[in-house]
XYZ file of C-alpha atoms in Angstrom:
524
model
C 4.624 -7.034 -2.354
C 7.077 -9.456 -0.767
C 9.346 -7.068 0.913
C 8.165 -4.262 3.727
C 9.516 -0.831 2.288
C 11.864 0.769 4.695
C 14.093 -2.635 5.057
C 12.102 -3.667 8.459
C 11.038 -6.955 8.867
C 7.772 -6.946 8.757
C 6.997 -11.228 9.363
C 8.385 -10.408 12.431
C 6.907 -6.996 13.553
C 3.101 -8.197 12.499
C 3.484 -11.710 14.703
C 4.473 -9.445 17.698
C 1.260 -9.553 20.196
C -0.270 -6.356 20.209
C 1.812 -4.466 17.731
C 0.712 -2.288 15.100
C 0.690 -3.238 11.106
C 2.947 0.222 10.753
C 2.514 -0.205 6.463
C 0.224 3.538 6.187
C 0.469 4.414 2.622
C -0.817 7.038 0.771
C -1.647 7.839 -2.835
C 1.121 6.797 -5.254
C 2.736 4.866 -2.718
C -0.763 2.202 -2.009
C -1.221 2.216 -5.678
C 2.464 0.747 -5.940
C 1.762 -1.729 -3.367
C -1.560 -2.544 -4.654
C -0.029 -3.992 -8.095
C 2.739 -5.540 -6.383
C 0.380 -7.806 -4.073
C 0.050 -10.456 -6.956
C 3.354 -12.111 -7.326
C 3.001 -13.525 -10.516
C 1.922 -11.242 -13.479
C 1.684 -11.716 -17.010
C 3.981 -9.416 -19.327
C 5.081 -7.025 -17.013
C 7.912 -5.299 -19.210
C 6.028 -3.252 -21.601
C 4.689 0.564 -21.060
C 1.201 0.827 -19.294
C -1.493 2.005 -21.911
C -4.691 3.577 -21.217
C -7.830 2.340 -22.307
C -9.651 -0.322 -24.333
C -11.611 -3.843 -23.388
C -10.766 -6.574 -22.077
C -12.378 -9.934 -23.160
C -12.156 -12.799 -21.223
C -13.530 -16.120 -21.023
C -14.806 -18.325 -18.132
C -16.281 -21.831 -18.345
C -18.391 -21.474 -15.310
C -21.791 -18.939 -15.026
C -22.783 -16.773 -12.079
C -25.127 -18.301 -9.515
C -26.169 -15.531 -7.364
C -26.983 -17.064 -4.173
C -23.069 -18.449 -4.131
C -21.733 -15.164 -3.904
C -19.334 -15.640 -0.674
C -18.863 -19.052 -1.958
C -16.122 -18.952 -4.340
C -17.469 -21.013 -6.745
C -18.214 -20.451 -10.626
C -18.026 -16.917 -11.543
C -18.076 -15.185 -8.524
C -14.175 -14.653 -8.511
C -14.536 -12.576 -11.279
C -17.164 -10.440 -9.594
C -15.320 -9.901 -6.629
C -11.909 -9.631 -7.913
C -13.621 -6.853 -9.992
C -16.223 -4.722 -8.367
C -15.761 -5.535 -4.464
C -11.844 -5.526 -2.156
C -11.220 -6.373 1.225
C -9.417 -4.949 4.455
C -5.936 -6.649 3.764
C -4.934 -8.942 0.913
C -2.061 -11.278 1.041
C 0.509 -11.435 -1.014
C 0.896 -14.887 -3.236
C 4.063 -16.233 -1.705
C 3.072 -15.947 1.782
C 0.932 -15.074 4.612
C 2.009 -11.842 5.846
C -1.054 -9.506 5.074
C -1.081 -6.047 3.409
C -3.254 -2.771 3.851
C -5.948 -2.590 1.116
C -8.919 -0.929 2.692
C -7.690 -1.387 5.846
C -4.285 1.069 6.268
C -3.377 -0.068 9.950
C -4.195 -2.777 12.646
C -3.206 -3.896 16.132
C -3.705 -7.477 17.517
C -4.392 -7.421 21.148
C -1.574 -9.142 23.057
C -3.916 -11.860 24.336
C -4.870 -12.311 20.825
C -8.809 -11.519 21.386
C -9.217 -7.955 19.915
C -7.812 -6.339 16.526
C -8.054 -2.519 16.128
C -8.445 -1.467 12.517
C -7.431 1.992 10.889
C -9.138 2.480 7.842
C -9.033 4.484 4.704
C -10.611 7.529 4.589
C -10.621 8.427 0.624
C -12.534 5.468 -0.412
C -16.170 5.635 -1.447
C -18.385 2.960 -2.807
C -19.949 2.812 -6.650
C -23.189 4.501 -5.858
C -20.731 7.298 -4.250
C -21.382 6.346 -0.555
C -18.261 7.042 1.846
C -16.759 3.218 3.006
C -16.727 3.788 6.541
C -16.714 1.198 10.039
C -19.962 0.446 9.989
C -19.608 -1.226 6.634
C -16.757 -3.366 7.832
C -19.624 -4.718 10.697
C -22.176 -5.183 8.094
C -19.969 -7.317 5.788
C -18.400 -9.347 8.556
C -21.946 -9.810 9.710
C -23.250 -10.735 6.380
C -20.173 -13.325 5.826
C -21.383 -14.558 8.664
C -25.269 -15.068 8.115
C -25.704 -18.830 7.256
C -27.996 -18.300 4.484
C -24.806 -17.111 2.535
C -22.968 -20.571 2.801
C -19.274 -18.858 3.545
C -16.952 -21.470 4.109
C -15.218 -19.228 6.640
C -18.672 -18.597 8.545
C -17.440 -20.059 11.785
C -14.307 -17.981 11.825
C -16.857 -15.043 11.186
C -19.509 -16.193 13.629
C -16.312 -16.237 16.240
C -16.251 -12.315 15.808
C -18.978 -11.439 18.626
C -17.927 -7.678 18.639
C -17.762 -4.504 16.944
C -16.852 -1.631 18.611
C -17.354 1.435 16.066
C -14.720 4.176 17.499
C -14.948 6.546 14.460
C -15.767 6.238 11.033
C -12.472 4.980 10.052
C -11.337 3.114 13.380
C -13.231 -0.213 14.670
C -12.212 -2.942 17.197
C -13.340 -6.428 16.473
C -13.119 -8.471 19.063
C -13.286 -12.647 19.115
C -14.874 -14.987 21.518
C -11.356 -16.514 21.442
C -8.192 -16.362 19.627
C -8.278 -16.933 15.708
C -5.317 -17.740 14.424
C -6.601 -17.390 10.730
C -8.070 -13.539 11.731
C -5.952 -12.394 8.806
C -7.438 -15.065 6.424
C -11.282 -13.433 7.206
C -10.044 -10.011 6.457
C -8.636 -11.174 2.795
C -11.880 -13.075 2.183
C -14.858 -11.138 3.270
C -15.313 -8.515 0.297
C -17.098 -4.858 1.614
C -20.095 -5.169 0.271
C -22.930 -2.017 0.322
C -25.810 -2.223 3.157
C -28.155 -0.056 0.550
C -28.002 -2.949 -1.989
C -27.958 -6.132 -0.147
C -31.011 -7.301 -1.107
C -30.333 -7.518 -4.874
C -26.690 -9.710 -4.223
C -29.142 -12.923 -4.210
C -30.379 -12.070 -7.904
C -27.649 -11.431 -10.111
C -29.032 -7.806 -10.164
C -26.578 -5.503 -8.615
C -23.068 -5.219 -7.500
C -22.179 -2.636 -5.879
C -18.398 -2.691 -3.949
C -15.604 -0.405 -3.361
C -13.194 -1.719 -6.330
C -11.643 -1.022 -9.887
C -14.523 -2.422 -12.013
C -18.157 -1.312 -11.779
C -20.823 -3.719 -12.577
C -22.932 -3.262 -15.617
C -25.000 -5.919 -16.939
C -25.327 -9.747 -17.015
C -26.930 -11.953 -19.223
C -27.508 -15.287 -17.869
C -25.187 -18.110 -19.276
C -23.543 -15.396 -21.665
C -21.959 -12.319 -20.151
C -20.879 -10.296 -17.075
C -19.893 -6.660 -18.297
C -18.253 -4.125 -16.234
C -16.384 -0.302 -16.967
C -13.579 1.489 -15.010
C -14.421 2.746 -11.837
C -13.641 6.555 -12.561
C -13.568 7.653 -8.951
C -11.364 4.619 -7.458
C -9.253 5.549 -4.892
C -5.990 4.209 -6.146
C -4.714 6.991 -8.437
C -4.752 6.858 -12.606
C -5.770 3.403 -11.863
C -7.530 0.840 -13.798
C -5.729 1.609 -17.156
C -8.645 -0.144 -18.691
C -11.979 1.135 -19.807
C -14.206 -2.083 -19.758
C -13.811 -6.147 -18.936
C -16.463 -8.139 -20.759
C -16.609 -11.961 -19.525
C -17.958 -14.463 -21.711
C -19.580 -17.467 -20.400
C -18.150 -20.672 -22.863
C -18.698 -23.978 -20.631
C -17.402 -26.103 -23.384
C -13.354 -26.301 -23.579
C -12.773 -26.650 -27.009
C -14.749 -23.636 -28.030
C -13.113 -21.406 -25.164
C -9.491 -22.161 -27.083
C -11.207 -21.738 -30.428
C -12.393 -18.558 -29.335
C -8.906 -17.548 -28.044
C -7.326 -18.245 -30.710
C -9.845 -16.581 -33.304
C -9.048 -13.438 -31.363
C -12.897 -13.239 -29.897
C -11.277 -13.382 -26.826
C -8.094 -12.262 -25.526
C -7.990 -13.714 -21.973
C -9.096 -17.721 -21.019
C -9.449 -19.334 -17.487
C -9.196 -23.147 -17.077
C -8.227 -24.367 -20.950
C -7.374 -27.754 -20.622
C -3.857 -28.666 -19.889
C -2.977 -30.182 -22.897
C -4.418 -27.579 -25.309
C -2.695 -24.775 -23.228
C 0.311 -26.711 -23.101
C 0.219 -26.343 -26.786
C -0.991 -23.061 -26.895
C 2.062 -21.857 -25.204
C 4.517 -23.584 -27.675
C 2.934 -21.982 -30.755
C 4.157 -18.868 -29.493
C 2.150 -15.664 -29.468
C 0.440 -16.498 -26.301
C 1.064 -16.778 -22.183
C -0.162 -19.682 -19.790
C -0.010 -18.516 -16.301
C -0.091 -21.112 -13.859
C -1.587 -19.316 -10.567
C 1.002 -20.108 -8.126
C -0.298 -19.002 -4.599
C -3.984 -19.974 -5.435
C -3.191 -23.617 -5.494
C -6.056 -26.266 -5.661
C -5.388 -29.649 -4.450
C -6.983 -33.052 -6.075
C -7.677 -35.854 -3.890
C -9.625 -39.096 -3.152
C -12.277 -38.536 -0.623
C -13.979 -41.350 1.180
C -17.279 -41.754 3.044
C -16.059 -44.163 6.239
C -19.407 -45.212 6.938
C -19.452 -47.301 3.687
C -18.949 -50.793 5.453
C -16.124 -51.638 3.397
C -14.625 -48.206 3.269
C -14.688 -48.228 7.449
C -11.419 -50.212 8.028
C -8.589 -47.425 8.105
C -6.380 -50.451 6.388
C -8.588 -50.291 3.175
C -7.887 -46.490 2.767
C -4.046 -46.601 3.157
C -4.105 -49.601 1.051
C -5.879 -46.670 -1.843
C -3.062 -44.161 -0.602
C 0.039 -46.421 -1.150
C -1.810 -47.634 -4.575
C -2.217 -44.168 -6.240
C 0.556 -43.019 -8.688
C 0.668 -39.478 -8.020
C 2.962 -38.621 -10.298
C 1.401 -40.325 -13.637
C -1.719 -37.809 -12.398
C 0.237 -34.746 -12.392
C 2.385 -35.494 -15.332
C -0.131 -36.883 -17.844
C -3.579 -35.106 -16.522
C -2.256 -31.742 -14.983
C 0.962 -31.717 -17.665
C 3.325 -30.404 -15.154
C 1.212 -27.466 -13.626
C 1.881 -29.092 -9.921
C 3.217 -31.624 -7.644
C 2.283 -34.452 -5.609
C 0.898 -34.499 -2.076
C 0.189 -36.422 1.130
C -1.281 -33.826 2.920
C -2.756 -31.159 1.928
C -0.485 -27.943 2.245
C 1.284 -26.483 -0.806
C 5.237 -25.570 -0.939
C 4.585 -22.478 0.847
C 2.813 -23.067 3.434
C 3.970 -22.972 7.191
C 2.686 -26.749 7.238
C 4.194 -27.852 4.436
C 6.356 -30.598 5.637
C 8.447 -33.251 3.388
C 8.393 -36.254 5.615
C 5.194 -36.576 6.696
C 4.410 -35.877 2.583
C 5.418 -38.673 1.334
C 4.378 -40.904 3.355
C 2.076 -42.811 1.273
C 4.305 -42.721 -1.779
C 3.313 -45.682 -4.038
C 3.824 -49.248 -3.193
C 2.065 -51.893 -4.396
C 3.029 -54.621 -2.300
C 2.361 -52.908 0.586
C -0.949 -52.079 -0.042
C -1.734 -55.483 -1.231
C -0.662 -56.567 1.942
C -3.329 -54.498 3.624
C -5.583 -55.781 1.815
C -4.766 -58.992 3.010
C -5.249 -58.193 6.363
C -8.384 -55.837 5.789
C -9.471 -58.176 3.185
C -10.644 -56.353 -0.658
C -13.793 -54.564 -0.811
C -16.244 -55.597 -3.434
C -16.692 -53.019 -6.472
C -16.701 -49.130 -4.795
C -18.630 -46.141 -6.635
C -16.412 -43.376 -7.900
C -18.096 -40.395 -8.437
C -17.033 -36.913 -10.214
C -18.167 -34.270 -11.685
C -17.132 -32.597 -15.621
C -13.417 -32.553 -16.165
C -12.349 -35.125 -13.627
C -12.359 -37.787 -15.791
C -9.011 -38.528 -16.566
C -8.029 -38.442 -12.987
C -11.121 -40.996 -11.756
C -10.096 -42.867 -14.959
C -6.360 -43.485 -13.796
C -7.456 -43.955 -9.759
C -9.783 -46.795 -11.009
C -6.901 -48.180 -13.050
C -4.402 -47.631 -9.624
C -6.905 -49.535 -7.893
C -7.637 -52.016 -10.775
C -3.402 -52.888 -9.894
C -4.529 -53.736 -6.500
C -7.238 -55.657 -6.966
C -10.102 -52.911 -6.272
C -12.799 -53.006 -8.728
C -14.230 -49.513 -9.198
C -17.179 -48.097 -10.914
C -16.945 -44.966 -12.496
C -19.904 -42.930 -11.384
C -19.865 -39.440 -13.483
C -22.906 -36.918 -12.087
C -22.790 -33.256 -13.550
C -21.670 -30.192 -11.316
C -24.690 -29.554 -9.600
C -25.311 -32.605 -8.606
C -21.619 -33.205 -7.557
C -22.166 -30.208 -4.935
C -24.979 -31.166 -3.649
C -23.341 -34.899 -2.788
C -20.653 -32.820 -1.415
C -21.838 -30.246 0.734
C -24.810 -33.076 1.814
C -22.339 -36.033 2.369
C -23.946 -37.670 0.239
C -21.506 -39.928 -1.491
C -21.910 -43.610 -1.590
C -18.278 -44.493 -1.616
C -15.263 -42.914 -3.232
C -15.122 -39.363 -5.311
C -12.506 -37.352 -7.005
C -12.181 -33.378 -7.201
C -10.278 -30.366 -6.181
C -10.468 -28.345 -2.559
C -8.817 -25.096 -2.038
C -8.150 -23.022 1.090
C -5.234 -25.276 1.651
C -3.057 -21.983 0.602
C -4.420 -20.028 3.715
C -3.515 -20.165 7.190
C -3.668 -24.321 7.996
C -5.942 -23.829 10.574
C -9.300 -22.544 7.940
C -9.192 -25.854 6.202
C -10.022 -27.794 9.045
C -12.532 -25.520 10.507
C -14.087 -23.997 7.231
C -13.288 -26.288 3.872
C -16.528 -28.763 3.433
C -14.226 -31.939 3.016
C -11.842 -31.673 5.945
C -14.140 -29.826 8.701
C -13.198 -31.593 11.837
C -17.083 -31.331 13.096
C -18.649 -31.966 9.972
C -17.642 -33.364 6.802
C -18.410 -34.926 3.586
C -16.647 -38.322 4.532
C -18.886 -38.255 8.090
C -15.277 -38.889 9.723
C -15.497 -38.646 13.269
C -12.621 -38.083 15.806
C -12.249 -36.579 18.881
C -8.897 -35.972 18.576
C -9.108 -34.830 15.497
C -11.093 -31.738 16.722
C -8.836 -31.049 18.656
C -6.206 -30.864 16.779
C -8.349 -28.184 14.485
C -8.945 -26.706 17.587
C -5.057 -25.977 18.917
C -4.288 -24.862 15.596
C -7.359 -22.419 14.987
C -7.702 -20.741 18.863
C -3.860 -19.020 18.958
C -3.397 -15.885 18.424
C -0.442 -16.156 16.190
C -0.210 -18.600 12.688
C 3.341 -18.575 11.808
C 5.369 -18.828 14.436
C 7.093 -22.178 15.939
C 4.388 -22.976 18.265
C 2.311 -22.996 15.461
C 3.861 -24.979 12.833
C 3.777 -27.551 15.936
C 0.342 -27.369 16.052
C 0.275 -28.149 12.129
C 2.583 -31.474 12.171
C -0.171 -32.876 15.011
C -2.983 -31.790 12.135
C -0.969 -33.168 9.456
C -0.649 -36.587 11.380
C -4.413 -36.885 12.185
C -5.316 -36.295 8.549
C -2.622 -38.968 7.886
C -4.009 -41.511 10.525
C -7.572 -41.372 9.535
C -6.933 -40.517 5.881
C -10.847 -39.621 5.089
C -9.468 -38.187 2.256
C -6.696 -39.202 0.202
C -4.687 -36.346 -1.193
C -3.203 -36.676 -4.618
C -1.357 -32.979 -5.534
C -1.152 -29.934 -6.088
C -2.573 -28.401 -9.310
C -2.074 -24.793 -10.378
C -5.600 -22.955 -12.021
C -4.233 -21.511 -15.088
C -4.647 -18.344 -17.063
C -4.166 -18.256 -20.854
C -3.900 -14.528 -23.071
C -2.688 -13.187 -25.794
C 0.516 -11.660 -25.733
C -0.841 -8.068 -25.936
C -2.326 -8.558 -22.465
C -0.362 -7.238 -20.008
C -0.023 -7.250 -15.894
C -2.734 -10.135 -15.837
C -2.806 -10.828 -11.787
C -4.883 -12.477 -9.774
C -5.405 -13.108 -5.674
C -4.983 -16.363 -3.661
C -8.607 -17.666 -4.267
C -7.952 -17.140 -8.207
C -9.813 -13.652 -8.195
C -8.773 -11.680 -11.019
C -6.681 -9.031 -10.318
C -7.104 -6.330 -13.516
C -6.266 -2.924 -11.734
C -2.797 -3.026 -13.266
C -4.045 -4.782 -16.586
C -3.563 -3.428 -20.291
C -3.276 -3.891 -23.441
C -0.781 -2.900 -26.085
C-alpha cells in the first residue's frame, strides 16, 4: 500500500513527534491493505481461486538455531507461519498496521504506544495479546539468537503492559530505526519457545501453519483456517523443496515438479523468461548489495590508498551486466534507489579509472598477491574482481571456502585479506546497517575497521527520533562519507533476489527481507 486511504498524507502525519499512526482497519478493509503491502506481485490480473498446493523450490535448508537470522530458509518460515506489528511497504519506509492497528511516538522520541489487534489468535488457538509483543522483543533480543538488530532490541529497556491489546515500549534513547524492529521481530509463541532451536515446531500468528520438515528435503505447511484476515489464504498447502544445486532447481521448474523457484541463476532465468510461459520477478524493495570487503589489519591492505586504488579499479558495470544480467545497478555506497540516503554524487565517486588507481599505487606502492575468498555462487564476481585487479597490477588468489565456512570467517572476522558476497539491510532505515549488519557495524566488524568518528556518525544517525526527515538525510551524507573515507568495504551494486513461476501462479509477493508473501497467492 503506497497511498494512505482517505487522501491524507500519511509520510507526513507518522514523522510528526508524538502523533498517532491513525490507519485502524477492520476486516475487509486490513485484508485489502494486507495484499497491497508488497508492491510488486506476480500476475495480478486474473480471478482469485480457492484452493490447491503450492510447490516451491529453495536452494538453501533450514538451520534452526538461525531463526531471527535471515539466512537460508528461514524467510520462508517466517513469511509463512509467523507476522509482525507493522510491515513496510516495498517502495518506502512509511510503516503499515499488521498486528499492530495503531501507535504513537512520544514527542521526545523515547516511548511508542502500541494499539493492537484484538481478533488475532495464534496456531495452537492462544489469543495474541501485549505480553507476547514483550516476549518476542525480548527474545529478538537474547544474544543466543544472533539477531542482527539485537542492539536496536537490547535499546528497548521497557514494557509497560496497559491492557491486553495496548503496550508502551519505551527506549533508553531515541531509535531512529524503531519502525525497522517492529517489521523484523516476528510474534513468536512463549508456550513453544523451546522447540524454535530444533526445527520442531512453529508456531506464529500467520497464513501458513507449520507441518512437517524433513531435513535437506522439505518444509510443508496448510492454510491457517482461523487467520484473522478474512477468506484469506486462497491456498490450501505450500510444500518447499530443498534443491541446493541450480541446474536441477530449473530442471525441476520446468518439468512442472515445481511451480515456484527462488535464486535460479541469472542467465538460466533470463532465458526462462524469453521462452515464454513463465515470470522472473526481480524483488525490488528487498535489494542485496555485492561488495569487496577488506580486513585493514592485513599489512598491505592498511594503507587507505591501496583500497581506493581496488574501488577506482572495479568495473561495476561488466559485474552487473554480465554476472547479475541486468537485475541491478552499480553502487558506491551502499543505499539502493529508494532509500532516504541514496545520493548520486557521493555514488559515483569511485567510478572506474585506471590511471588513477595506478597512481595510488604508486604512492602506496602494490601489495604482493591478496587472498580472495567466497563462498558458492560468487564465482563469477571474485573471478572478474581478480581480473579488475589483474589490470592494475594486483595479483589475487582466488580462495573459494563453502557456505559454512564463509559465515563463520564472516561473523568471526576471520578473513585473511579480501572477500566477495552480498549484505542486505541496506533497504531499511540507514541507520540499522551501521549498528546491526555484521560487515559495516561501526563497533565491530568483519574488516576490524576502527574509527572514532565513524561511530559517531552511526551514532547521530541511529539516536533521533525521526528517519526521514531533512535532519536526517543530513545525518546519512556524513555516514555515506565515512564509509567512503575509510572504504573497509568496497561496494559494487545493487542486485535484485529473484523469483521464477509458472504462469499459473498468481499474486506471488514477498516482504523487504525476501520473505514470501503467499496470503494473496493462487493458482489458476
Amino acid at each position: 500500500m503506497s497511498s494512505p486511504p482517505g487522501g491524507f498524507d500519511r509520510r507526513n502525519f507518522l514523522r510528526t513527534g508524538g502523533v498517532v499512526a491513525a490507519a485502524i482497519f477492520g476486516g475487509a478493509a486490513l485484508a485489502a491493505c494486507t495484499s497491497a503491502v508488497s508492491e510488486q506481485k506476480a500476475g495480478g490480473d486474473a480471478t482469485p481461486v480457492r484452493g490447491g498446493t503450492l510447490k516451491f523450490g529453495i536452494r538453501d535448508d533450514l538451520v534452526p538455531a538461525n531463526l531471527l537470522t535471515n539466512t537460508g530458509a528461514t524467510p520462508v518460515i517466517v513469511g509463512l507461519v509467523y507476522e509482525s506489528l507493522i510491515r513496510y511497504p516495498n517502495d518506502e519506509l512509511e510503516p503499515q498496521p499488521l498486528l499492530a492497528k495503531s501507535w504513537e511516538l512520544a514527542a521526545d522520541g523515547r516511548s511508542l504506544s502500541l494499539d493492537l489487534r484484538d481478533d488475532v489468535k495464534f496456531h495452537s488457538g492462544r489469543s495474541f495479546t501485549a505480553k507476547d509483543v514483550e516476549f518476542s522483543i525480548r527474545t529478538y533480543a537474547d544474544a543466543k539468537w544472533s539477531a542482527q538488530l539485537r542492539s536496536t532490541a537490547t535499546a528497548v529497556t521497557g514494557f509497560d503492559i496497559v491492557s491486553p491489546t495496548r503496550i508502551v515500549l519505551r527506549f533508553a534513547h531515541p531509535l531512529s530505526n524503531v519502525y525497522d524492529l517492529l517489521d523484523t521481530v516476528p510474534i513468536l509463541d512463549s508456550e513453544s519457545v523451546e522447540q524454535l532451536g530444533t526445527g520442531d515446531t512453529y508456531i506464529g500468528t500467520g497464513p501458513f501453519r507449520f507441518v512437517q520438515r524433513v531435513p535437506n528435503s522439505q518444509l510443508v505447511f496448510e492454510k491457517n483456517p482461523d487467520y484473522w484476515v478474512p477468506e484469506r489464504p486462497y491456498l490450501d498447502r505450500v510444500e518447499i523443496a530443498i534443491i541446493p544445486d541450480p541446474q536441477a532447481l530449473l530442471n525441476a521448474l520446468k518439468s512442472g515438479q515445481i511451480a515456484a523457484a527462488r535464486e535460479l541463476g541469472y542467465r538460466d532465468a533470463e532465458n526462462l523468461a524469453k521462452g515464454g510461459g513463465y515470470q522472473v520477478l526481480d524483488l525490488e524493495g528487498a535489494e542485496l548489495q555485492s561488495y569487496v570487503g577488506v580486513n585493514v589489519t592485513v599489512p598491505e591492505l592498511a594503507d587507505v590508498r591501496v583500497r581506493q586504488a581496488i574501488a577506482y579499479a572495479l568495473d561495476r558495470d561488466r559485474i552487473v551486466a554480465e554476472v547479475y544480467r541486468g537485475a541491478g545497478y552499480p553502487l558506491n555506497v551502499p543505499w539502493p534507489k529508494n532509500s532516504p540516503a541514496y545520493d548520486e554524487s557521493r555514488n559515483t565517486r569511485y567510478s572506474r579509472d585506471i590511471d588513477k588507481a595506478e597512481q595510488l599505487l604508486t604512492e602506496a606502492g602494490t601489495p604482493p598477491k591478496l587472498p580472495l575468498t567466497f563462498a558458492p555462487g560468487y564465482q563469477e564476481t571474485a573471478q572478474i574482481v581478480q581480473s579488475n585487479l589483474a589490470d592494475i597490477g594486483i595479483e589475487v588468489e582466488l580462495d573459494p571456502v563453502d557456505g559454512a565456512t564463509f559465515v563463520k570467517q564472516l561473523t568471526g572476522a576471520q578473513f585473511r585479506g579480501l572477500w566477495v558476497t552480498d549484505h542486505s539491510w541496506a533497504q531499511f532505515v540507514p541507520s540499522t546497517l551501521t549498528v546491526s549488519a555484521y560487515p559495516f557495524n561501526a563497533r565491530r566488524n568483519a574488516s576490524h575497521y576502527e574509527s572514532p568518528a565513524y561511530v559517531a556518525a552511526a551514532d547521530a544517525a541511529w539516536q533521533r527520533a525521526e528517519s526521514t526527515g531533512p535532519e536526517a538525510v543530513q545525518a546519512y551524507k556524513a555516514l555515506s562519507d565515512q564509509l567512503l573515507e575509510g572504504l573497509f568495504l568496497i561496494e559494487i551494486g545493487v542486485r535484485y533476489q529473484q523469483y521464477a513461476a509458472s504462469n499459473q501462479v498468481h499474486d506471488l509477493g514477498w516482504t523487504k527481507r525476501r520473505e514470501p508473501l503467499l496470503t494473496d497467492t493462487f493458482l489458476s
